[in-house]
Amino acid sequence: MSTAPATSPGPDRDDGPLDSYSETVIRVASTVTPHVAAIEMTGNGRNGRFRVGAGSAVLFTEDGYLLTNAHVVAGTQKGRAVFADGSATDLEMVGADPLSDLAVVRGRAPHVAPAEFGDAESLRVGQLVIAVGNPLGLAGSVTAGVVSGLGRAIPVWAGRNRRVIEDVIQTDAALNAGSSGGALADARSRIVGINTAVAGAGLGLAVPINKTTRRIIAALLADGRVRRAYLGVISTPIRLGPSAVIRTGQRDGLRVVEVLSGSPAEHAGLKVGDVLLRAASRPVSNAESLQKLLFADAIGEPMVIVVLRDGHELEIVAVPAEMAEPG
């Protein structure tokens, strides 16, 4: 009579928390990788075409539209995408929005299905996220980490103009060279951000997929550009103290950490340390809530902004300008 060996509870068993974590990362990577392409954008020169930019992009429609970073495709009109299965397609620029660092390019209808978008508004600090890129053609380059911060704002240079990318997700998932434009996914394989290395090495940052960026993507698809109103403040979300909550009726606000020189915000008198409470009669508690108010219909229109300064509420009237094209 044969006897099956007893199962040992010793260290060789792999059903602990790490294995569960690994299984999640493996599952997400296998689901998301087919949607992510390596892209190489080219320009024309005397000796033919030459590479201008390279990175990753995420397929998001069945008819070949891909989402990437604006800085990856800046100054280009054509390129090429290669998917993880080896299939390739020529690309044409559709449109780019430097303020959000998002761009849309289009190729032929691919053999792979498009990615599923999630909603970054559901993210929480400490939540597991997985970054998937196709850097330098190394298909399925995967890193994992957690959400380190939400609602970040980072200043960047576009040509000679200083701009601010708002509402950025910060994560400790490392970004490899060429991963800009790749996918940041949640544990359910939904794309919640587009990775960006525009702020420099050592920072895991992603542009969120939310209502505001969906509106940006729709504008790029329709018009190839996004007309944006511009205030010129860099801010960070804060929780108000008990006395401020009682005084203002709000629990959250946006603390101004920088006012860009020559901006509408500076002309209106906004100062570093001000806490933005309301704009255009709507509460602002994160970067997206302010961004939603700064599309084309806000350009040149007076906007009443209520701020908390030195314990007192003040009304400041700013007139958003149109965000200039880079150059």
Short mmCIF file of C-alpha atoms in Angstrom, two decimals:
data_model
loop_
_atom_site.label_atom_id
_atom_site.label_comp_id
_atom_site.label_asym_id
_atom_site.label_seq_id
_atom_site.Cartn_x
_atom_site.Cartn_y
_atom_site.Cartn_z
CA MET A 1 0.00 0.00 0.00
CA SER A 2 1.43 3.39 -0.99
CA THR A 3 1.21 6.40 1.20
CA ALA A 4 1.29 9.96 -0.11
CA PRO A 5 3.95 12.06 1.56
CA ALA A 6 2.73 14.54 4.11
CA THR A 7 2.70 18.21 3.09
CA SER A 8 5.35 20.10 4.98
CA PRO A 9 4.52 23.56 6.37
CA GLY A 10 8.21 24.44 6.12
CA PRO A 11 9.96 27.25 4.23
CA ASP A 12 9.63 25.58 0.82
CA ARG A 13 5.91 26.28 0.74
CA ASP A 14 5.05 29.29 -1.44
CA ASP A 15 1.46 30.12 -0.52
CA GLY A 16 2.32 33.07 1.71
CA PRO A 17 1.66 36.80 1.20
CA LEU A 18 4.61 37.26 -1.17
CA ASP A 19 3.25 34.61 -3.52
CA SER A 20 -0.16 36.29 -3.57
CA TYR A 21 1.54 39.58 -4.37
CA SER A 22 3.59 37.93 -7.12
CA GLU A 23 0.52 36.28 -8.63
CA THR A 24 -1.22 39.65 -8.85
CA VAL A 25 1.75 41.30 -10.55
CA ILE A 26 2.15 38.38 -12.97
CA ARG A 27 -1.55 38.43 -13.87
CA VAL A 28 -1.62 42.18 -14.44
CA ALA A 29 1.60 42.11 -16.46
CA SER A 30 0.31 39.35 -18.74
CA THR A 31 -2.98 41.22 -19.27
CA VAL A 32 -1.55 44.69 -19.85
CA THR A 33 1.65 43.92 -21.80
CA PRO A 34 -0.13 43.18 -25.13
CA HIS A 35 -1.68 46.68 -25.05
CA VAL A 36 1.66 48.49 -24.66
CA ALA A 37 3.81 49.28 -27.70
CA ALA A 38 7.31 50.62 -28.14
CA ILE A 39 7.16 53.76 -30.27
CA GLU A 40 9.86 55.57 -32.19
CA MET A 41 9.02 59.01 -33.55
CA THR A 42 10.99 60.34 -36.53
CA GLY A 43 11.68 63.58 -38.36
CA ASN A 44 12.98 64.51 -41.81
CA GLY A 45 16.58 65.53 -42.41
CA ARG A 46 18.94 65.98 -45.34
CA ASN A 47 19.95 62.35 -45.12
CA GLY A 48 16.42 61.02 -44.72
CA ARG A 49 14.40 60.29 -41.63
CA PHE A 50 15.98 60.27 -38.19
CA ARG A 51 14.78 59.38 -34.71
CA VAL A 52 13.47 62.31 -32.67
CA GLY A 53 11.89 60.59 -29.68
CA ALA A 54 11.18 57.13 -28.33
CA GLY A 55 9.11 55.67 -25.54
CA SER A 56 6.02 53.58 -24.96
CA ALA A 57 2.33 53.98 -25.78
CA VAL A 58 -0.93 52.34 -24.73
CA LEU A 59 -3.50 51.13 -27.24
CA PHE A 60 -6.93 52.37 -26.14
CA THR A 61 -9.23 51.96 -29.15
CA GLU A 62 -9.95 49.09 -31.52
CA ASP A 63 -9.12 51.24 -34.54
CA GLY A 64 -5.51 51.93 -33.63
CA TYR A 65 -5.36 55.02 -31.41
CA LEU A 66 -2.60 55.00 -28.80
CA LEU A 67 -2.03 57.24 -25.79
CA THR A 68 1.48 58.39 -24.85
CA ASN A 69 3.34 61.38 -23.38
CA ALA A 70 3.43 64.70 -25.19
CA HIS A 71 7.16 65.03 -24.52
CA VAL A 72 7.81 61.71 -26.28
CA VAL A 73 6.27 62.91 -29.55
CA ALA A 74 7.14 66.63 -29.35
CA GLY A 75 8.08 68.10 -32.72
CA THR A 76 7.15 64.99 -34.71
CA GLN A 77 4.40 63.93 -37.07
CA LYS A 78 5.24 60.32 -37.91
CA GLY A 79 6.69 57.24 -36.27
CA ARG A 80 6.39 53.53 -35.78
CA ALA A 81 4.95 51.29 -33.06
CA VAL A 82 5.92 47.70 -32.26
CA PHE A 83 3.74 45.58 -29.97
CA ALA A 84 4.86 42.80 -27.66
CA ASP A 85 3.73 40.11 -30.14
CA GLY A 86 6.05 41.58 -32.78
CA SER A 87 3.36 43.23 -34.87
CA ALA A 88 4.16 46.74 -36.05
CA THR A 89 2.43 49.74 -37.57
CA ASP A 90 3.36 53.16 -38.86
CA LEU A 91 2.09 56.05 -36.75
CA GLU A 92 0.75 59.52 -37.41
CA MET A 93 0.37 62.29 -34.86
CA VAL A 94 -3.19 63.12 -33.89
CA GLY A 95 -2.59 65.73 -31.21
CA ALA A 96 -0.71 66.61 -28.05
CA ASP A 97 -1.36 68.61 -24.87
CA PRO A 98 1.90 69.66 -23.15
CA LEU A 99 0.07 70.85 -20.03
CA SER A 100 -1.10 67.31 -19.22
CA ASP A 101 1.86 65.63 -20.99
CA LEU A 102 -0.61 63.52 -22.98
CA ALA A 103 -0.62 62.84 -26.71
CA VAL A 104 -2.56 60.65 -29.10
CA VAL A 105 -1.06 58.88 -32.13
CA ARG A 106 -2.74 56.54 -34.59
CA GLY A 107 -1.67 53.45 -36.49
CA ARG A 108 -3.44 50.68 -38.34
CA ALA A 109 -6.09 48.67 -36.54
CA PRO A 110 -4.04 46.17 -34.51
CA HIS A 111 -4.52 42.47 -33.86
CA VAL A 112 -4.60 43.04 -30.09
CA ALA A 113 -7.51 44.32 -28.03
CA PRO A 114 -7.41 47.81 -26.50
CA ALA A 115 -6.63 48.37 -22.85
CA GLU A 116 -9.36 49.01 -20.30
CA PHE A 117 -9.24 52.43 -18.67
CA GLY A 118 -9.92 52.74 -14.95
CA ASP A 119 -10.39 55.82 -12.80
CA ALA A 120 -7.47 57.26 -10.85
CA GLU A 121 -9.95 58.97 -8.53
CA SER A 122 -10.41 55.61 -6.83
CA LEU A 123 -6.69 55.28 -6.00
CA ARG A 124 -5.49 55.46 -2.40
CA VAL A 125 -2.03 56.04 -1.02
CA GLY A 126 -0.44 52.65 -0.35
CA GLN A 127 -2.40 50.87 -3.07
CA LEU A 128 -0.58 48.38 -5.32
CA VAL A 129 0.15 49.61 -8.86
CA ILE A 130 2.10 47.99 -11.70
CA ALA A 131 4.03 49.92 -14.35
CA VAL A 132 4.28 48.27 -17.77
CA GLY A 133 6.43 49.73 -20.52
CA ASN A 134 8.14 48.75 -23.73
CA PRO A 135 11.46 50.58 -23.31
CA LEU A 136 13.81 50.38 -26.27
CA GLY A 137 11.75 47.51 -27.61
CA LEU A 138 12.15 45.39 -24.46
CA ALA A 139 8.56 44.19 -24.43
CA GLY A 140 6.81 43.74 -21.13
CA SER A 141 9.20 45.61 -18.87
CA VAL A 142 7.35 45.47 -15.55
CA THR A 143 7.89 47.13 -12.18
CA ALA A 144 5.56 47.13 -9.20
CA GLY A 145 5.10 49.35 -6.19
CA VAL A 146 2.54 51.38 -4.32
CA VAL A 147 0.93 54.75 -4.76
CA SER A 148 3.22 57.08 -2.81
CA GLY A 149 1.25 60.28 -3.29
CA LEU A 150 -1.69 61.78 -5.15
CA GLY A 151 -2.47 65.23 -6.52
CA ARG A 152 1.16 66.18 -7.11
CA ALA A 153 2.03 69.10 -9.37
CA ILE A 154 5.36 69.24 -11.18
CA PRO A 155 6.89 72.16 -13.10
CA VAL A 156 8.45 71.32 -16.46
CA TRP A 157 9.99 73.22 -19.34
CA ALA A 158 8.47 73.04 -22.81
CA GLY A 159 10.79 74.92 -25.13
CA ARG A 160 11.39 78.26 -23.41
CA ASN A 161 8.11 78.15 -21.50
CA ARG A 162 7.68 76.89 -17.96
CA ARG A 163 4.56 74.82 -17.44
CA VAL A 164 2.94 72.81 -14.68
CA ILE A 165 1.65 69.25 -15.01
CA GLU A 166 -1.11 68.92 -12.43
CA ASP A 167 -2.64 66.06 -10.46
CA VAL A 168 0.23 63.64 -11.00
CA ILE A 169 0.35 60.20 -9.34
CA GLN A 170 3.59 59.47 -7.49
CA THR A 171 4.63 55.85 -7.12
CA ASP A 172 7.70 53.94 -6.03
CA ALA A 173 7.37 51.65 -9.06
CA ALA A 174 10.62 52.38 -10.90
CA LEU A 175 10.42 53.65 -14.46
CA ASN A 176 12.98 52.24 -16.88
CA ALA A 177 14.46 54.33 -19.67
CA GLY A 178 11.93 54.49 -22.50
CA SER A 179 8.96 53.67 -20.27
CA SER A 180 7.50 57.16 -20.68
CA GLY A 181 4.05 56.75 -22.21
CA GLY A 182 3.60 53.27 -20.78
CA ALA A 183 0.79 52.03 -18.57
CA LEU A 184 0.27 52.31 -14.83
CA ALA A 185 -2.29 49.66 -13.92
CA ASP A 186 -4.20 48.74 -10.79
CA ALA A 187 -4.58 45.21 -9.45
CA ARG A 188 -7.57 44.64 -11.77
CA SER A 189 -5.44 45.40 -14.87
CA ARG A 190 -7.20 48.71 -15.51
CA ILE A 191 -5.05 51.58 -16.77
CA VAL A 192 -5.16 54.31 -14.14
CA GLY A 193 -2.22 56.38 -15.37
CA ILE A 194 0.26 57.03 -18.18
CA ASN A 195 3.81 56.89 -16.88
CA THR A 196 5.99 59.93 -17.39
CA ALA A 197 9.68 60.44 -16.75
CA VAL A 198 9.49 64.14 -17.64
CA ALA A 199 10.48 65.19 -14.11
CA GLY A 200 13.73 63.27 -14.25
CA ALA A 201 15.19 59.98 -13.10
CA GLY A 202 14.37 58.63 -9.68
CA LEU A 203 10.74 59.74 -9.62
CA GLY A 204 7.94 57.34 -10.50
CA LEU A 205 5.23 59.64 -11.84
CA ALA A 206 2.12 59.06 -13.92
CA VAL A 207 -0.55 61.26 -15.48
CA PRO A 208 -3.88 60.02 -14.07
CA ILE A 209 -6.76 58.66 -16.10
CA ASN A 210 -9.79 60.52 -14.73
CA LYS A 211 -12.68 62.68 -15.91
CA THR A 212 -10.41 65.59 -16.74
CA THR A 213 -7.89 63.59 -18.76
CA ARG A 214 -10.70 61.76 -20.55
CA ARG A 215 -11.93 65.20 -21.62
CA ILE A 216 -8.41 66.04 -22.79
CA ILE A 217 -8.19 62.80 -24.79
CA ALA A 218 -11.59 63.52 -26.39
CA ALA A 219 -10.40 67.00 -27.41
CA LEU A 220 -7.22 65.58 -28.93
CA LEU A 221 -9.22 63.05 -30.91
CA ALA A 222 -11.65 65.71 -32.15
CA ASP A 223 -9.38 68.72 -32.73
CA GLY A 224 -5.79 67.60 -32.29
CA ARG A 225 -5.26 70.10 -29.49
CA VAL A 226 -6.72 71.29 -26.20
CA ARG A 227 -7.48 74.92 -25.60
CA ARG A 228 -6.64 75.45 -21.96
CA ALA A 229 -7.07 78.33 -19.57
CA TYR A 230 -3.98 79.07 -17.50
CA LEU A 231 -3.66 80.41 -13.96
CA GLY A 232 -0.03 79.66 -13.16
CA VAL A 233 -0.04 78.20 -9.66
CA ILE A 234 1.65 75.09 -8.34
CA SER A 235 -0.39 73.65 -5.50
CA THR A 236 -0.70 70.65 -3.24
CA PRO A 237 -3.80 69.25 -1.49
CA ILE A 238 -4.00 69.79 2.27
CA ARG A 239 -6.40 68.90 5.07
CA LEU A 240 -7.60 72.03 6.89
CA GLY A 241 -7.23 72.38 10.62
CA PRO A 242 -10.28 72.16 12.92
CA SER A 243 -10.68 75.94 13.28
CA ALA A 244 -10.42 76.44 9.51
CA VAL A 245 -12.99 73.70 8.92
CA ILE A 246 -15.44 75.50 11.22
CA ARG A 247 -14.70 78.86 9.64
CA THR A 248 -14.86 77.78 5.99
CA GLY A 249 -17.18 74.77 6.03
CA GLN A 250 -14.58 72.79 4.06
CA ARG A 251 -12.26 70.01 5.13
CA ASP A 252 -9.77 70.27 2.26
CA GLY A 253 -8.11 72.89 0.09
CA LEU A 254 -5.15 73.52 -2.19
CA ARG A 255 -2.07 75.17 -0.71
CA VAL A 256 -0.18 77.36 -3.17
CA VAL A 257 3.49 76.38 -3.16
CA GLU A 258 4.57 78.50 -6.12
CA VAL A 259 3.13 81.30 -8.24
CA LEU A 260 4.69 81.44 -11.69
CA SER A 261 6.20 84.75 -12.66
CA GLY A 262 4.07 86.83 -15.04
CA SER A 263 1.11 84.49 -14.71
CA PRO A 264 -2.56 85.46 -14.27
CA ALA A 265 -2.29 84.21 -10.69
CA GLU A 266 0.57 86.63 -9.95
CA HIS A 267 -1.30 89.52 -11.57
CA ALA A 268 -4.37 88.71 -9.47
CA GLY A 269 -2.35 88.77 -6.24
CA LEU A 270 -2.27 85.10 -5.29
CA LYS A 271 0.63 84.33 -2.95
CA VAL A 272 2.64 81.34 -1.83
CA GLY A 273 0.97 79.94 1.29
CA ASP A 274 -2.56 80.88 0.23
CA VAL A 275 -5.03 78.01 0.51
CA LEU A 276 -7.45 77.87 -2.39
CA LEU A 277 -10.93 77.02 -1.15
CA ARG A 278 -13.26 77.81 -4.04
CA ALA A 279 -12.98 78.88 -7.66
CA ALA A 280 -15.95 79.99 -9.75
CA SER A 281 -18.15 79.15 -6.73
CA ARG A 282 -16.98 75.50 -6.70
CA PRO A 283 -14.89 73.88 -3.95
CA VAL A 284 -11.35 72.97 -4.97
CA SER A 285 -9.72 70.24 -2.93
CA ASN A 286 -7.39 68.64 -5.46
CA ALA A 287 -5.69 69.53 -8.71
CA GLU A 288 -8.39 67.94 -10.85
CA SER A 289 -11.15 70.03 -9.27
CA LEU A 290 -9.25 73.15 -10.36
CA GLN A 291 -8.31 71.73 -13.76
CA LYS A 292 -11.95 71.05 -14.60
CA LEU A 293 -12.56 74.79 -14.47
CA LEU A 294 -9.70 75.70 -16.79
CA PHE A 295 -10.79 74.70 -20.26
CA ALA A 296 -11.55 76.94 -23.24
CA ASP A 297 -14.69 78.55 -21.83
CA ALA A 298 -12.70 80.04 -18.92
CA ILE A 299 -10.20 81.92 -21.12
CA GLY A 300 -10.42 85.67 -20.57
CA GLU A 301 -13.33 85.38 -18.15
CA PRO A 302 -12.99 86.80 -14.61
CA MET A 303 -12.86 83.97 -12.07
CA VAL A 304 -13.54 84.62 -8.39
CA ILE A 305 -11.16 82.60 -6.24
CA VAL A 306 -11.71 82.34 -2.48
CA VAL A 307 -8.52 81.80 -0.51
CA LEU A 308 -7.61 81.38 3.12
CA ARG A 309 -4.76 83.73 4.02
CA ASP A 310 -3.51 84.33 7.56
CA GLY A 311 -6.71 82.84 8.94
CA HIS A 312 -9.02 85.06 6.87
CA GLU A 313 -11.04 84.33 3.75
CA LEU A 314 -10.33 86.62 0.81
CA GLU A 315 -11.92 86.90 -2.61
CA ILE A 316 -9.43 87.35 -5.44
CA VAL A 317 -10.45 87.86 -9.05
CA ALA A 318 -8.16 86.26 -11.61
CA VAL A 319 -8.54 86.29 -15.38
CA PRO A 320 -7.21 83.02 -16.83
CA ALA A 321 -5.22 83.41 -20.04
CA GLU A 322 -5.02 80.89 -22.85
CA MET A 323 -2.17 78.46 -22.47
CA ALA A 324 0.25 79.26 -25.27
CA GLU A 325 1.51 76.57 -27.60
CA PRO A 326 5.05 75.43 -26.77
CA GLY A 327 7.88 77.04 -28.64
#
